[in-house]
Each structure stands twice: as C-alpha cells, then as structure tokens.
Tab-separated table of C-alpha atoms in Angstrom:
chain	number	residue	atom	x	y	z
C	887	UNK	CA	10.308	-0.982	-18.796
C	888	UNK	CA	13.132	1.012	-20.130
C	889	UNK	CA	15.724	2.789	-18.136
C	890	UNK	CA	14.536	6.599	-19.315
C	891	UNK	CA	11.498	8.184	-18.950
C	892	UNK	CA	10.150	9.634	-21.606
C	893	UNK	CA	9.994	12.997	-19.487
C	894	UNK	CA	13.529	12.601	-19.481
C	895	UNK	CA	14.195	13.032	-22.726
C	896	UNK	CA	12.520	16.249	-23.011
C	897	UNK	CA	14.497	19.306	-24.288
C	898	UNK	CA	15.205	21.647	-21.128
C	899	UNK	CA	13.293	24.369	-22.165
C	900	UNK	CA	10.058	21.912	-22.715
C	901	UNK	CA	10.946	20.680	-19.002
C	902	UNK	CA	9.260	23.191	-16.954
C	903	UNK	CA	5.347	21.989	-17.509
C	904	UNK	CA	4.004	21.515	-14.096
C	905	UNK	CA	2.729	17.994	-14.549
C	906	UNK	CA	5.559	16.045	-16.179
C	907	UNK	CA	8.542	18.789	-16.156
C	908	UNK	CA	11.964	17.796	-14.423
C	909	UNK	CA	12.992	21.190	-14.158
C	910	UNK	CA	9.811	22.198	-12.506
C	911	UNK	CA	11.010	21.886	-8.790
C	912	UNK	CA	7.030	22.507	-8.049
C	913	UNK	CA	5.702	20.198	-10.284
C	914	UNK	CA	4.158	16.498	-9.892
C	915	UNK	CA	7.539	15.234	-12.221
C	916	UNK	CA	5.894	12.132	-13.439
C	917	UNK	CA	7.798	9.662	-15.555
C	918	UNK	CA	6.522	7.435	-17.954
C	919	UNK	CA	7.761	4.027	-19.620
C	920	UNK	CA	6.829	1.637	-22.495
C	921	UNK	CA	5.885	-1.679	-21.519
C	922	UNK	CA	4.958	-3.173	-24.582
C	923	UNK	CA	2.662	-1.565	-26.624
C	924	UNK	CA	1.282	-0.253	-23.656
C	925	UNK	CA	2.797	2.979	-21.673
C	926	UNK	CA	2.849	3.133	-17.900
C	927	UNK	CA	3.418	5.633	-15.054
C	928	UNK	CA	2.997	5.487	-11.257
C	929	UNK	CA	2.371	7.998	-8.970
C	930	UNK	CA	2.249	8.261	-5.071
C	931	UNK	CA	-0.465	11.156	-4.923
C	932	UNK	CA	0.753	13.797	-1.900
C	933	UNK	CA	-1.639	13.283	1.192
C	934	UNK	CA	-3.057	17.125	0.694
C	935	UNK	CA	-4.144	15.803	-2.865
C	936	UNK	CA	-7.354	14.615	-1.811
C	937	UNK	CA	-10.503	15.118	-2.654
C	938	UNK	CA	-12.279	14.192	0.428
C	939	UNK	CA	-10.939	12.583	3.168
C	940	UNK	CA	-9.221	8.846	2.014
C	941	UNK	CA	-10.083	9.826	-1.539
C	942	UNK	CA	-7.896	11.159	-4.154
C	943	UNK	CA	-8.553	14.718	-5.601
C	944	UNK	CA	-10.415	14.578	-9.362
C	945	UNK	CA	-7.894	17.453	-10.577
C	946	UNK	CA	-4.791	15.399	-9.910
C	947	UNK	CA	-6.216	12.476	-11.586
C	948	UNK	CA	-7.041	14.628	-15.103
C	949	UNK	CA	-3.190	16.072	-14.255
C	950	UNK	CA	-2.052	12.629	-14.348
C	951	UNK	CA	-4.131	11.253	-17.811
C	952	UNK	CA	-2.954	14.575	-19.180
C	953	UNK	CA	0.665	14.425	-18.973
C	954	UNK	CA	1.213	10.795	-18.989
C	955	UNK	CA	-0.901	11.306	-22.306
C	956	UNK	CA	0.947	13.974	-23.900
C	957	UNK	CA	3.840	12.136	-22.921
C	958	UNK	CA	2.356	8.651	-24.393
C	959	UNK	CA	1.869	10.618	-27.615
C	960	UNK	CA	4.963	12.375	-27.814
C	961	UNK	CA	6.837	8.707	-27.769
C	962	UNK	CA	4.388	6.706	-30.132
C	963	UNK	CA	5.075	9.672	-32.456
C	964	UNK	CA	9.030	8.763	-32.380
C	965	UNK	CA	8.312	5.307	-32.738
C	966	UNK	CA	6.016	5.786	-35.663
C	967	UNK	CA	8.945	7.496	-36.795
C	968	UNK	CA	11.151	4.859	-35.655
C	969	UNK	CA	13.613	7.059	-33.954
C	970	UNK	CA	15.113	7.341	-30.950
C	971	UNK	CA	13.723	9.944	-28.321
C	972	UNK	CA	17.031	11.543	-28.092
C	973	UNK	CA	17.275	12.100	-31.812
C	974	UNK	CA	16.443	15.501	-33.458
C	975	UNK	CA	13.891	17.299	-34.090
C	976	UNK	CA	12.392	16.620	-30.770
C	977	UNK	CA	8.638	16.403	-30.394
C	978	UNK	CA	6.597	17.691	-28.027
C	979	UNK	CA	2.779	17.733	-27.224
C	980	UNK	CA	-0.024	19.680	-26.154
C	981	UNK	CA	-3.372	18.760	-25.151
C	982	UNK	CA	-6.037	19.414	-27.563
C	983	UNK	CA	-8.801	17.730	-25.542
C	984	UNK	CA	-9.043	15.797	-22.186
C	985	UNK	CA	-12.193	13.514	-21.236
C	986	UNK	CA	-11.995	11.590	-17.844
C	987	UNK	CA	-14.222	9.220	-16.709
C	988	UNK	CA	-14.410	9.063	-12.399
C	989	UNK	CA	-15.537	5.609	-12.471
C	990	UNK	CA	-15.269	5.082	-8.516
C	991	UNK	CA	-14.023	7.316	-6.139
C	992	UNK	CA	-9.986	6.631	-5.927
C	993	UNK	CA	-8.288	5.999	-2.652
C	994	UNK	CA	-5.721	8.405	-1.361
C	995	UNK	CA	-2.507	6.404	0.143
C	996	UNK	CA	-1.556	3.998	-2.470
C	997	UNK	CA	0.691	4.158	-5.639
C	998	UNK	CA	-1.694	5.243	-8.622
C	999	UNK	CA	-0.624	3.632	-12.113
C	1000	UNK	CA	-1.547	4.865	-15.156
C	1001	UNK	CA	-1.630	3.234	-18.131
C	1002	UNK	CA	-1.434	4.583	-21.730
C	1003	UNK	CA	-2.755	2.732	-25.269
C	1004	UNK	CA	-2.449	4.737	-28.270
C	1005	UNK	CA	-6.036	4.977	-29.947
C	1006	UNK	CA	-4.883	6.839	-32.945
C	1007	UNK	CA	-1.767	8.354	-35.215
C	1008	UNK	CA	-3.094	10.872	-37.640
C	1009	UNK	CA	-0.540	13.663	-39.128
C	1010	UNK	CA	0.449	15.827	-36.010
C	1011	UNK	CA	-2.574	14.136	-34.206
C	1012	UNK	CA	-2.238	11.528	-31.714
C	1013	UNK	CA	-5.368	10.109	-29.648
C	1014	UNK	CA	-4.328	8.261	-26.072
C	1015	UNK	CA	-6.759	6.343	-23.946
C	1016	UNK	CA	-5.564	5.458	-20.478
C	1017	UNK	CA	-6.689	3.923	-16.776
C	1018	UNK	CA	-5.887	4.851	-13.846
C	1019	UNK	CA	-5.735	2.313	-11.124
C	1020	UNK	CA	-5.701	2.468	-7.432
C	1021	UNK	CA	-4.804	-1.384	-6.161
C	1022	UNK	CA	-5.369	-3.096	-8.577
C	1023	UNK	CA	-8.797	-1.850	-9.567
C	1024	UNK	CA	-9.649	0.591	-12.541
C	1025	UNK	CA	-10.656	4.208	-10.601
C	1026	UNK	CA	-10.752	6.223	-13.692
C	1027	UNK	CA	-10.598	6.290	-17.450
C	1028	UNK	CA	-9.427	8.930	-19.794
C	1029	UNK	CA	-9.110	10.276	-23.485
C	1030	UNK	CA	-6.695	12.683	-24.630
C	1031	UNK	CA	-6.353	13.962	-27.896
C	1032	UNK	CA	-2.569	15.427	-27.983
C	1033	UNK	CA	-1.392	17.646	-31.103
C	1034	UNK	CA	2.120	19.038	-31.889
C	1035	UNK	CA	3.289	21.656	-30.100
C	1036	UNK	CA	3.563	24.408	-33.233
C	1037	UNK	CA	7.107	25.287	-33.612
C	1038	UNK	CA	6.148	28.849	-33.151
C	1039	UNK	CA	5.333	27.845	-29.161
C	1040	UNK	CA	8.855	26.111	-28.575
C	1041	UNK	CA	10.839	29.015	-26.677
C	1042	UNK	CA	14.376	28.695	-27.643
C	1043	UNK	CA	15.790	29.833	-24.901
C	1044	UNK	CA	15.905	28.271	-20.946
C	1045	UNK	CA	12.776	29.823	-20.767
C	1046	UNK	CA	12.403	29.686	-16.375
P	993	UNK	CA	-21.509	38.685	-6.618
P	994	UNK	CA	-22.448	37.769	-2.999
P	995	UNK	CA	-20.326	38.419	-0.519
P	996	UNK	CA	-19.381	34.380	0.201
P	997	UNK	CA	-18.123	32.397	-1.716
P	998	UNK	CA	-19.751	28.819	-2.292
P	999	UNK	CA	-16.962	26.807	-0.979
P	1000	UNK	CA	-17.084	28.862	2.086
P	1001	UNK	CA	-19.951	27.299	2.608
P	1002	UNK	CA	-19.257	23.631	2.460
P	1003	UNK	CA	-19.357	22.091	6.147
P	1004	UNK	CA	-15.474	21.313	7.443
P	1005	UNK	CA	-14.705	18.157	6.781
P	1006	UNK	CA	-15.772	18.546	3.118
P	1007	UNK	CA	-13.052	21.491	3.259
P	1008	UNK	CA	-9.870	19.655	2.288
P	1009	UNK	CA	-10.385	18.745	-1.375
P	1010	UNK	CA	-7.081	20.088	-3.205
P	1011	UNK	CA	-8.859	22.431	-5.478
P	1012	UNK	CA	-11.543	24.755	-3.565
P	1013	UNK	CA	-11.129	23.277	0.213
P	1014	UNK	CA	-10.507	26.245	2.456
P	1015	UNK	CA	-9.042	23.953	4.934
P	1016	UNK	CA	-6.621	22.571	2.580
P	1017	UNK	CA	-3.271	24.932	3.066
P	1018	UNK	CA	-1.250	23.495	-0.160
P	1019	UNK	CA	-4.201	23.360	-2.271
P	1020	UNK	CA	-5.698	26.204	-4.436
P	1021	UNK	CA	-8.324	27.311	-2.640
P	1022	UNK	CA	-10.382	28.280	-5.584
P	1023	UNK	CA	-13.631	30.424	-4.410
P	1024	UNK	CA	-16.544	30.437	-6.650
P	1025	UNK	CA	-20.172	33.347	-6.627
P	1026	UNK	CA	-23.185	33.552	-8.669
P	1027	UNK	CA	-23.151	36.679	-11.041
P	1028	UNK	CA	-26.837	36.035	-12.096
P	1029	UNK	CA	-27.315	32.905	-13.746
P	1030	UNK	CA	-23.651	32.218	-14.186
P	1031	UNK	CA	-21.228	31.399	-11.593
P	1032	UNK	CA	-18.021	33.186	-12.003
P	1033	UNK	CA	-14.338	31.999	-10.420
P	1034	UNK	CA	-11.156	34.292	-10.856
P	1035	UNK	CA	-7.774	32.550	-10.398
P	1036	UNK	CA	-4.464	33.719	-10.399
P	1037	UNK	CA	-1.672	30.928	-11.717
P	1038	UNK	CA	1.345	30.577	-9.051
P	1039	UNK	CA	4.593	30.877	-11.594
P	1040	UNK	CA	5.029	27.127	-11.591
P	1041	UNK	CA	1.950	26.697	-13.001
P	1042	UNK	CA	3.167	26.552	-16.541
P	1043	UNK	CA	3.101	23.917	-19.339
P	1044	UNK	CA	6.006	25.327	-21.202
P	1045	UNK	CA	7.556	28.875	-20.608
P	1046	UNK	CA	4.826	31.790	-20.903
P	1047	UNK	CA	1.632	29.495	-20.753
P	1048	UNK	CA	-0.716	27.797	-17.964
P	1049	UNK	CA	-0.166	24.136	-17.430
P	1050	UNK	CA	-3.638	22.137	-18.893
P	1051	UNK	CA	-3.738	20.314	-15.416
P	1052	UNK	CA	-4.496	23.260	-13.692
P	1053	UNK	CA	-7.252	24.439	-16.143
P	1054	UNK	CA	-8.980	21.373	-15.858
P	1055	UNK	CA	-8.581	21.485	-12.284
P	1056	UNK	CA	-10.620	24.789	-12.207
P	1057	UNK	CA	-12.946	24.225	-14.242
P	1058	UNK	CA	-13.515	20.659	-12.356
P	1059	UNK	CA	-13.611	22.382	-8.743
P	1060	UNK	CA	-15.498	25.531	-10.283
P	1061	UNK	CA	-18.065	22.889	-11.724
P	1062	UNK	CA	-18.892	20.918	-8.729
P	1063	UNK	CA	-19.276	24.145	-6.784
P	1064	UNK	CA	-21.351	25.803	-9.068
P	1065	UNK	CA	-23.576	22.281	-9.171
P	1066	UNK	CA	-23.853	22.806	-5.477
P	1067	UNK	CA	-24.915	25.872	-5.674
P	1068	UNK	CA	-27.616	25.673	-8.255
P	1069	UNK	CA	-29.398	22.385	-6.404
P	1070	UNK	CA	-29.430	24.668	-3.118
P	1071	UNK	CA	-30.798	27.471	-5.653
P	1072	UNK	CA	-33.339	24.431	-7.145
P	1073	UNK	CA	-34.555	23.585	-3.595
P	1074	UNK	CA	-34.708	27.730	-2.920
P	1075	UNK	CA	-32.762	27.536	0.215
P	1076	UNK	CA	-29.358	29.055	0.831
P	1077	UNK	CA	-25.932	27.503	0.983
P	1078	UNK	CA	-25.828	26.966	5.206
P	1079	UNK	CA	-29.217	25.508	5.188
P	1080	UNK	CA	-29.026	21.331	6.193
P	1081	UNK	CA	-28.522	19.034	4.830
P	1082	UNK	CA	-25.462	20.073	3.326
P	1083	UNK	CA	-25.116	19.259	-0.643
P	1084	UNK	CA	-21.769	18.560	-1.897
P	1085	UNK	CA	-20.530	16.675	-5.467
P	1086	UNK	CA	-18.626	15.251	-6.977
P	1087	UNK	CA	-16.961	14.940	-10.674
P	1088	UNK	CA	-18.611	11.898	-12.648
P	1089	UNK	CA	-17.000	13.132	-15.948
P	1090	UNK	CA	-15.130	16.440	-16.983
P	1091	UNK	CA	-13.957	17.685	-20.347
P	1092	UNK	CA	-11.822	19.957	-21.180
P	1093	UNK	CA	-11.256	21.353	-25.099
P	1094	UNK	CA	-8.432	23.436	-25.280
P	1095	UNK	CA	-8.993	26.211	-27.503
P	1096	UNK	CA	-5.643	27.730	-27.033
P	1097	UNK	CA	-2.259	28.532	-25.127
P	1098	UNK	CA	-3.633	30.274	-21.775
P	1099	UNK	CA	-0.999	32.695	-21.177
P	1100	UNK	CA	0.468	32.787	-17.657
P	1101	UNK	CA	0.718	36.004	-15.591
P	1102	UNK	CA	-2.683	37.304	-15.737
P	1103	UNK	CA	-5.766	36.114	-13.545
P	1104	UNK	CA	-7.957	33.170	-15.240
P	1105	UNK	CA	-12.017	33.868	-15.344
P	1106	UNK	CA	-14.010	30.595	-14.997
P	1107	UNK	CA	-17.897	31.174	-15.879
P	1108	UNK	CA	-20.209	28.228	-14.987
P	1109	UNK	CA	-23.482	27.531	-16.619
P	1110	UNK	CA	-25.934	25.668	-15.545
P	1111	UNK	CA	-27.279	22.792	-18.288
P	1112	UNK	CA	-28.737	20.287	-16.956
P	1113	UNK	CA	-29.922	19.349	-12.784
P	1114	UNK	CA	-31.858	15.788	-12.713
P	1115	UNK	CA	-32.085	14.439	-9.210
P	1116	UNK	CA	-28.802	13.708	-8.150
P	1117	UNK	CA	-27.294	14.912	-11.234
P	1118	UNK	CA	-26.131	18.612	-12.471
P	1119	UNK	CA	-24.352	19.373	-16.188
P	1120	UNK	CA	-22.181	22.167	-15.546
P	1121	UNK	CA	-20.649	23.765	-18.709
P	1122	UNK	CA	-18.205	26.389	-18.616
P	1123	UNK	CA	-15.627	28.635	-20.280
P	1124	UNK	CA	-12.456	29.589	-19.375
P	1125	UNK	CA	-10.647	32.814	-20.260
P	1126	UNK	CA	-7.731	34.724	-19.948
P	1127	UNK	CA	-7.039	38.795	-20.924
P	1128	UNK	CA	-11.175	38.568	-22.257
P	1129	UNK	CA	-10.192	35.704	-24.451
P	1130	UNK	CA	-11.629	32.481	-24.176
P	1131	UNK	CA	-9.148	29.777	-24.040
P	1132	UNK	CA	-10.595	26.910	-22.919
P	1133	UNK	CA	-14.253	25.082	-22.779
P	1134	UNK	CA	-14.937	22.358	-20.208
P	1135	UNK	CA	-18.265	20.340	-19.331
P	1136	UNK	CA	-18.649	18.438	-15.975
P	1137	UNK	CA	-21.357	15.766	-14.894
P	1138	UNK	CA	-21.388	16.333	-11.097
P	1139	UNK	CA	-23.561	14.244	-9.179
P	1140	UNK	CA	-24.243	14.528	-5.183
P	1141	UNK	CA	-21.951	12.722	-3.114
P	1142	UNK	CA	-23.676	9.440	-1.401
P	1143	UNK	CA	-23.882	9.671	1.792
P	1144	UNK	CA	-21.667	6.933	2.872
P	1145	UNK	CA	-18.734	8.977	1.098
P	1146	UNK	CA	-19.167	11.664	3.370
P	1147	UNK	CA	-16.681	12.073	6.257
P	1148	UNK	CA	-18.116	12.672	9.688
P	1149	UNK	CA	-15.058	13.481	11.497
P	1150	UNK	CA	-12.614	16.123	11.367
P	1151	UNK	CA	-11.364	13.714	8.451
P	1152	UNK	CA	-7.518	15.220	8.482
C-alpha cells in the first residue's frame, strides 16, 4: 500500500467531487491505494447509510464502485504512462457507465473494502471491475467504464 | 400526481433507507408519484453534491435513480395486484442490479427530474428503466432489477 492516496493527488480544483473529494468537507473522502496490480479502498459506511435496518444503503455502495473506479482508472492511466501521479498534465475521470451487481444484502457496521482490477486501457477509455466486501465475504460487484474528463470540463480556477 | 408520495407509504421501519426513508433525517428523502404510466421524482442537489465545480456528483444520480426505481417497482406490483399503497401486506424492494449510462455533465443548481418506466414485473421481480434530466435535457439513463424483499430481511421493530 503506498503512503498517498490517489485522491490525494488530485488537483484542488478536481477535489470537490462528493464521493472521493478532499476538499469536499460533505463528502464520503474515500482514499484509494495500489496493492499490486490490484487497487483497494476501505470505508466505514455512516450508521444513517443504511438501507434497512443492519444493512448498508445500495446508493452508497454504487458511490463507492464509482469513485474508487474513477479513481482506479485515473492511476492505471499514469502508470500506463509510467508517470508519477504528481507529474503534469494531471488526469482525471468521469464515469461513462456504472453497473453494480447487489449480490447479498451488505451489513451496516463493519469496514467495507473495495477492490479495483483494471479490465481494460483503450485511448482515453479505461474499464474497472471491482468487489465490495463486507467481512470477508463478496456483497457486491461492479463495472465502471471511466473516460477522460475533456479538458473543456477542468475549471481552472478553485472552483468552490 | 397523487397527493402521496410512494415512500410515504412504506410502513416505519422500512423508513430509514438513506435515499427515500422519511424517517431517515441525514438522508435524501427522495419522494416519488405516478404521472400516468410513468413515475416521476424531482430532486434538488444540496451544493456539495458536485463531482467537479458546476456539475452533479454520479453517486448521487445513481442514487436516485436506484431509490426512484425500487419505489416505482413498489408501486407498480401494488398497481399489478389493483390495491393501493396502505393495503397489507406491505411490498417493499430492493436493488438486485442498477445501471447507470451517463449521457452527460448534469449541471448543478437546478432541480433533477427522474421518470420511471415500468419494463418488466415477473413474480418477485420488476425492471424499472428510467431517465434522468436536468433543464429538459436528458442526462442520464439508468435500469434497475428490483426484486421484493424476503421476508426474513424485513425488520419488525422500530429497527433504529
């Protein structure tokens, strides 16, 4: 596991996104890590983030795939490039598509860990597969196809 | 649009899921009405709901269209059994698979529109597909399998 999530290398202004933004003081501020070829992230879901009672909510679940996704691509995309996150241009993506499988219903209380394979690297294309796992035991699946964010999206400025 | 809205419905303890739960004070609270043969959801993104400056965070728009799916499934297998929403037993789903395609950036600052269709209800089952749009634009597409919540899953306490 490396020191740095990948979140953290995010330029400020891409930092506000609800899901995996530092900046966003709101926001679910999940971090993600390599380990191996494999990416990882683990998240103590809130107790009002359930679904019903002793079961985690399905909406937090896609939240999860979907940043720690777009987050998985973002870093395969530097390595592809083998570069450093830190080094410039920085890039950033956006969900094209987002397919989760709720294989069992996930219980609330427990650290939820997410992990991250990339499926494909194609241009300004990159296709993520993940788990998420509730003690041990696989609670959901997911598929994210995550494009570049178009340079005319990045704002320049802070951007609050 | 009827004057209640489907989650009002749903019996208590089924009240505290993070997405439509009226019971659920940190959660959205989404509320969801038939509008003939559609079922229509109008939600307005708190500031912090953003991806990167100016646009809604995916997370969220999956998490409509997931709670605006299983409420609309609810509905129409109350409407398939021609009985209304407070009749017993209660019917309540779940999310056995949702997809989102993201069409494009949903701007933030204006009220979303969710409109459910109903595609599909086999036994247990409903397909729910649905559209979701911004300023009369469509910006994203999601389908949901929902499928009825066993009965073992269902809380018979208070369930806080």
């Amino acid at each position: 596991m490396t020191e740095k999530a990948f979140q953290d290398y995010y330029p400020d202004q891409m930092s506000y996104c609800f899901g995996c933004g530092r900046l966003n003081e709101h926001g679910l501020q999940i971090k993600s890590y390599w380990q191996g070829d494999e990416t990882i992230c683990t998240y103590l879901p809130k107790p009002s983030h359930m679904a019903i009672p002793g079961y985690v909510y399905g909406g937090l679940i896609a939240s999860l795939i979907d940043c720690h996704s777009t987050g998985t691509a973002a870093a395969a995309a530097y390595r592809a490039e083998n570069r450093n996150m830190d080094s410039q241009p920085p890039l950033r993506f956006l969900t094209a598509s987002l397919h989760v499988d709720y294989l069992r219903p996930t219980p609330l209380g427990v650290p939820l860990e997410v992990r991250g394979r990339i499926k494909q690297v194609k241009g300004r294309k990159v296709v993520v597969t993940s788990t998420l796992s509730a003690n041990g035991e696989v609670c959901a699946r997911g598929e994210v196809v995550a494009v570049q964010v178009p340079e005319g999206l990045i704002p320049v400025g802070k951007g609050t």
